[in-house]
XYZ file of C-alpha atoms in Angstrom:
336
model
C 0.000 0.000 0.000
C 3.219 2.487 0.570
C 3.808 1.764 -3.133
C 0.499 2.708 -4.316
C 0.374 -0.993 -5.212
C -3.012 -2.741 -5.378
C -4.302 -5.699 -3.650
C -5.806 -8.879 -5.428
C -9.431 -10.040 -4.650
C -8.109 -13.206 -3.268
C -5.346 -11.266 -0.803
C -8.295 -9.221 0.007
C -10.124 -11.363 1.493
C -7.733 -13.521 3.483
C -7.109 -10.572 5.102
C -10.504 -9.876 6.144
C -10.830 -13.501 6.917
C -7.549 -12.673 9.174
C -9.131 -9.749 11.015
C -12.276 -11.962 12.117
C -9.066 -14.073 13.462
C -8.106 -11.557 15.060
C -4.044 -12.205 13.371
C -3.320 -8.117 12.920
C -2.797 -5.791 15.390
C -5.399 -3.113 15.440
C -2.821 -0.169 14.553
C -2.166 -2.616 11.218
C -5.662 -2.378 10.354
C -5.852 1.166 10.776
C -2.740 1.616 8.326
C -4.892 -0.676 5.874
C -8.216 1.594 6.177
C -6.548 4.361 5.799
C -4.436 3.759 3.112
C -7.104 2.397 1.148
C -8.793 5.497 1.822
C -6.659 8.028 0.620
C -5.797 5.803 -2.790
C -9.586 5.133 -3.734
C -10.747 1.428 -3.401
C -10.392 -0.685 -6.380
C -13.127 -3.312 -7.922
C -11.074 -6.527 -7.189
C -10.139 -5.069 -3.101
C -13.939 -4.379 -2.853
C -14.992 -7.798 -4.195
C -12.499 -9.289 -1.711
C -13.794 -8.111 1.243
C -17.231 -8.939 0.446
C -16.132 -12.615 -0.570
C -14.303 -12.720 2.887
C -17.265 -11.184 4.866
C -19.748 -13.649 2.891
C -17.803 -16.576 3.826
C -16.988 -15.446 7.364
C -20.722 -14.790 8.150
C -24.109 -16.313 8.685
C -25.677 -17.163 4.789
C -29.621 -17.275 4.532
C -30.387 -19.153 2.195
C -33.955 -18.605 0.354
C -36.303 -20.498 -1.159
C -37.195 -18.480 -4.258
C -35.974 -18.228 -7.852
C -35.916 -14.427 -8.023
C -35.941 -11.428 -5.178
C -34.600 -8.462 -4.951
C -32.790 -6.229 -2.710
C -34.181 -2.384 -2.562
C -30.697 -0.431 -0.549
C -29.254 2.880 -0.086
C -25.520 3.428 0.406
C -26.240 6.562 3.106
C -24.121 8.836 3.630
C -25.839 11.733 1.988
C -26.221 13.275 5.265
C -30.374 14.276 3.660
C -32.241 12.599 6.540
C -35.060 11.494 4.479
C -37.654 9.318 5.424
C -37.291 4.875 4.662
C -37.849 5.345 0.925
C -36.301 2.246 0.340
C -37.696 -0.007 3.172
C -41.211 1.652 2.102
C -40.573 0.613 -1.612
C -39.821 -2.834 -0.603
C -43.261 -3.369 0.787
C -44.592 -2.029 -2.510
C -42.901 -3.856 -4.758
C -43.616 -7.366 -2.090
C -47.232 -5.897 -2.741
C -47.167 -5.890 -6.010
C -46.528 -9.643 -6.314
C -42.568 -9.875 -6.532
C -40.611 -11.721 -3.589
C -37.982 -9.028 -1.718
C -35.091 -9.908 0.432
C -34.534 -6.259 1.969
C -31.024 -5.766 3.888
C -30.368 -3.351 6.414
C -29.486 -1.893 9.373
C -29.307 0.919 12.098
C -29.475 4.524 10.876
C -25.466 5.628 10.910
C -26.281 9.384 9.164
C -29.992 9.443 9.809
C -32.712 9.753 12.523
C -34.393 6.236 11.119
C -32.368 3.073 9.215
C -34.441 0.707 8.103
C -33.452 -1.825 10.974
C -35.201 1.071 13.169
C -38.283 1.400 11.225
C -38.881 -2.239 11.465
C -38.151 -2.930 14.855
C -40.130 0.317 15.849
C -43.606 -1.783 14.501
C -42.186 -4.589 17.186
C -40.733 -6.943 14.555
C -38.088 -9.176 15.762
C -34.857 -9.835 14.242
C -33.807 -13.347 13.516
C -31.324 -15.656 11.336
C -33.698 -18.505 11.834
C -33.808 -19.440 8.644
C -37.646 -21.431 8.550
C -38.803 -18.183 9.842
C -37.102 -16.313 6.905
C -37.979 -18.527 4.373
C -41.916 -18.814 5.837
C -41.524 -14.352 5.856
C -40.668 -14.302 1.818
C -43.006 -17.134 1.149
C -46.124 -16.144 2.854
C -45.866 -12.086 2.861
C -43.638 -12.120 0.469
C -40.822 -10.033 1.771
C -38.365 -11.271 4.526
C -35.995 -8.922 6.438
C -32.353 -9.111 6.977
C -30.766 -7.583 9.722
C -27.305 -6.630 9.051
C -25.918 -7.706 12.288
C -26.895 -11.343 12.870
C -25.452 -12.264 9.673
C -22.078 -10.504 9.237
C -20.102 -11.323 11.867
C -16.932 -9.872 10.144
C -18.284 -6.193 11.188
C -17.921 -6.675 15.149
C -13.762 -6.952 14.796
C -13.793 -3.569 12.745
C -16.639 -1.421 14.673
C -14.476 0.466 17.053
C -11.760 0.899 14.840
C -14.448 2.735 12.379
C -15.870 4.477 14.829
C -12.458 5.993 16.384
C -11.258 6.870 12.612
C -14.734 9.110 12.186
C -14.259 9.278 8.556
C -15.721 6.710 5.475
C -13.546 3.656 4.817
C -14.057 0.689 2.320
C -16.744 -0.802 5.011
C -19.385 2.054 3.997
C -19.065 0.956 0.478
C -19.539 -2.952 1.660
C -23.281 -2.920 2.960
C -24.723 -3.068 -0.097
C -22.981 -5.892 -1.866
C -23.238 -8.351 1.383
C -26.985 -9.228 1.352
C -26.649 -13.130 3.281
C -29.074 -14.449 0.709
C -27.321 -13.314 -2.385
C -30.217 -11.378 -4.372
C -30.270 -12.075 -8.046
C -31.607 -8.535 -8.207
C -30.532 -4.713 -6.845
C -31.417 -1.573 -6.990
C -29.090 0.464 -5.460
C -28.919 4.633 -4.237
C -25.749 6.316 -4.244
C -24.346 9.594 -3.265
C -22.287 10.083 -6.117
C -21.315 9.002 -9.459
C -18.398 8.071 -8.665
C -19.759 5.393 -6.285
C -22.038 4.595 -9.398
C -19.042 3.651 -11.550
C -17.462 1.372 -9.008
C -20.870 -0.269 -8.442
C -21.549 -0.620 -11.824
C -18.184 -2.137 -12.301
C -18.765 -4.692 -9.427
C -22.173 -6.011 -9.989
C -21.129 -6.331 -13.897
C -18.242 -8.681 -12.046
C -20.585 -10.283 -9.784
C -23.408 -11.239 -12.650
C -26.680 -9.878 -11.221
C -29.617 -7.664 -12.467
C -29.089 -4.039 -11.113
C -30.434 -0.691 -11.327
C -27.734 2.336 -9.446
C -29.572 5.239 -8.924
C -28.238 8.485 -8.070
C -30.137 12.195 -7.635
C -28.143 15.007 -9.501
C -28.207 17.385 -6.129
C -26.801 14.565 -3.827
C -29.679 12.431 -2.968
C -28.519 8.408 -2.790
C -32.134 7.698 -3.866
C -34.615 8.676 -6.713
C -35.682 12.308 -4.604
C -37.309 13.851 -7.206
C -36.317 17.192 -6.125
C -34.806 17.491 -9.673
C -33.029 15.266 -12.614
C -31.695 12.065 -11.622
C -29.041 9.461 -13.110
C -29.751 5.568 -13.478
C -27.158 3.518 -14.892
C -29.059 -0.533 -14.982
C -27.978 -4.244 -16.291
C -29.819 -6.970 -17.266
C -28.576 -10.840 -17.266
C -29.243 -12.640 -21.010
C -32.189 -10.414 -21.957
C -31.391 -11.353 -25.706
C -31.723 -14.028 -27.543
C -27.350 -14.478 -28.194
C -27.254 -14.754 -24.083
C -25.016 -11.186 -23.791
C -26.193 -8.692 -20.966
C -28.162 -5.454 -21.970
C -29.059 -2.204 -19.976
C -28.792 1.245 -20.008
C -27.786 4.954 -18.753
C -30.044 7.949 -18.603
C -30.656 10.842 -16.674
C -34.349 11.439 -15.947
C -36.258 14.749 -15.047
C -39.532 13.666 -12.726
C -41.519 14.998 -15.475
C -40.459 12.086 -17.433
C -42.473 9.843 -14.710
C -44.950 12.050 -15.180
C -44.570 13.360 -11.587
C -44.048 16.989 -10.159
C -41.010 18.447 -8.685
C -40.814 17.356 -4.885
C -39.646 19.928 -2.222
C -36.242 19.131 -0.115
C -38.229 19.639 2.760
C -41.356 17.199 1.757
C -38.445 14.224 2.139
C -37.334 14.699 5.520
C -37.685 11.814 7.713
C -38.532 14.231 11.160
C -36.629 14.167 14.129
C -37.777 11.136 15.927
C -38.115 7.558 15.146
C -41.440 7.787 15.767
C -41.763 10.689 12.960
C -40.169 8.734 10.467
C -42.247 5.491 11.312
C -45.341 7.991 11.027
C -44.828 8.285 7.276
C -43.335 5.169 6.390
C -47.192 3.730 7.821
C -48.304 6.954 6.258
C -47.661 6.070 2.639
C -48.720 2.520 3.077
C -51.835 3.637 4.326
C -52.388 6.352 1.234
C -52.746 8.991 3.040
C -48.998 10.191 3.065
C -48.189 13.925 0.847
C -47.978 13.570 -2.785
C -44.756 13.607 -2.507
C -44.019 11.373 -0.470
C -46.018 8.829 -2.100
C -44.498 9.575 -5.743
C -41.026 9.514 -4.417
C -41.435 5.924 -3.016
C -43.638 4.937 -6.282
C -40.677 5.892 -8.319
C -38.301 3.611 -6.865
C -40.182 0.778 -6.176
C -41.357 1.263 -10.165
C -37.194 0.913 -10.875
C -36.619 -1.773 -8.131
C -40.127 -3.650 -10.299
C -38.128 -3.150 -13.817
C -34.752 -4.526 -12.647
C -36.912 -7.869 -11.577
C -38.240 -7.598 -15.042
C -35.021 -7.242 -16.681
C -35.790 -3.785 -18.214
C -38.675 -5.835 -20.413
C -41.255 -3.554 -18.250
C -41.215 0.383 -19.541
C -40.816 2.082 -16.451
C -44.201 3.932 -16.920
C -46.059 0.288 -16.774
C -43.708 -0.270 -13.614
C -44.780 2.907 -11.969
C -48.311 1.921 -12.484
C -48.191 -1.849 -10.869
C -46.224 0.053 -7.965
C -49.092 2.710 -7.808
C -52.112 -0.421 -7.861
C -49.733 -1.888 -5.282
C -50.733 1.397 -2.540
C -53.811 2.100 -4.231
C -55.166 -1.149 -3.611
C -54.109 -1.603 -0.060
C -52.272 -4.550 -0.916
C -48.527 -2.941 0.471
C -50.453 -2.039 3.629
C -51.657 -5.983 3.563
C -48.165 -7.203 3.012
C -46.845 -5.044 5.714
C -49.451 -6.548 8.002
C -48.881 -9.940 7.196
C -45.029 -9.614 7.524
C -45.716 -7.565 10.987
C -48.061 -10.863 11.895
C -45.071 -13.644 10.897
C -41.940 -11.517 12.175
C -43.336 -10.108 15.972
């Protein structure tokens, strides 16, 4: 690293495997973290750790062809409301199977492990109960911390260094079950290049979203970026996808207010409108905001065969209809 040298997938990830040894001395990882830091994280030391943090931790394995994975990066420091957790329960009531990912809120009042547990869910790695979750309400939730076990050796050392290191970019890319689908938010396009390079590597369906003013979800508050790829979509077997920037007129939607995202200052606020939008009665904006990414999150589990108008309006019958709400009950019912 004091060569500006890169690391290899493979001696990536026997050194994470190491640290959940506990074989380097903490000032060694430090150095690492740092180092890494400073030089910009490549593809192949990214797709190491996650290999090493996949093998190291607790795999839930799911009983279903095709889910998907609906996940922010954070780290935009907006404080919005669960967009994503909220567009999983769309898109689970609209008929497809979701495997959503998360944890505690590290930049916001609410994560989406908050949200959940505020409705009295209860975490578990039990994997009947997690495979009975997707199968009978059609989403099952993941709680970052039962499953990767690699994260306790590295927490205080992330927490004393107060700054981003490669460990904010692994979330994302270490969902236990492996989704065959993602739609991702990130901050910045930068993070959508290295994403886009990593899922190409890792041979999924994706959509990255990012908002042009800073938003690592589909805001709305003005044009947004969405780089997606699609698995054998043609009849030769090669990938397909695509890169556009959208305006939310192109959704047919208006131009949402900064302040119409914000998740409040409680947990209890942001719960409020998470149950809010379920429910229908939530602002417009709120409600289009969520509809827009679930509508991506339903065309990356179509493989881009959907026209993301027809995806906006299964999300849209998914609210309108009450069935989100009745997946969210159902899951509530099988998780508490």
């Amino acid at each position: 690293m004091l060569n500006h040298e890169e690391l290899t997938r493979e001696e990536m990830k026997t050194i994470l495997i190491g640290i959940t040894q506990s074989e380097y001395p903490t000032e060694q990882i430090t150095a690492l973290l740092t180092a890494l830091q400073m030089r910009g994280v490549t593809v192949e030391e990214l797709l190491g750790f996650r290999d090493g943090i996949l093998e190291t931790g607790v795999p839930a394995i799911l009983n279903a062809d095709r889910y998907i994975d609906v996940v922010g990066t954070g780290g935009d420091r907006k404080n919005t409301f669960n967009i994503s957790t909220t567009a999983c329960f769309v898109i689970a009531g609209a008929g497809y199977k979701v495997a959503k990912h998360g944890n505690y809120a590290a930049t916001s009042v609410s994560g989406a492990s908050n949200v959940i547990q505020h409705h009295g869910i209860k975490f578990t790695d039990d994997i009947d109960k997690l495979n009975r979750s997707l199968n009978e309400a059609g989403i099952v939730y993941l709680h970052a911390q039962l499953f990767a076990r690699a994260m306790k050796f590295v927490g205080p050392i992330r927490k004393a260094l107060q700054f981003p290191t490669i460990f904010n970019l692994l979330g994302p890319l270490v969902n236990p079950s492996q989704p065959q689908c993602q739609l991702l938010g990130v901050a910045n396009l930068d993070q959508m290049r290295l994403y886009h390079q990593v899922y190409q590597k890792i041979g999924i369906d994706y959509g990255i979203v990012n908002s042009i003013d800073g938003y690592d979800e589909i805001s709305l508050t003005g044009d947004f970026k969405v780089t997606a790829g699609f698995q054998a979509t043609v009849p030769d077997g090669s990938p397909s996808g695509y890169e556009r920037i959208f305006s939310p007129a192109d959704l047919g939607f208006s131009i949402a207010k900064p302040e119409e995202l914000v998740g409040g200052a409680t947990e209890e606020e942001a719960a409020r409108i998470f149950d809010s939008v379920l429910e229908n009665r939530a602002l417009p904006a709120q409600k289009n905001i969520v509809l827009a990414n679930a509508a991506f999150g339903i065309q990356v589990l179509e493989k881009g065969l959907k026209d993301i108008d027809e995806c906006i309006a299964i999300a849209r019958e998914s609210i309108d209809s009450g069935a989100a709400l009745r997946t969210f009950k159902k899951f509530a019912e099988l998780n508490c």
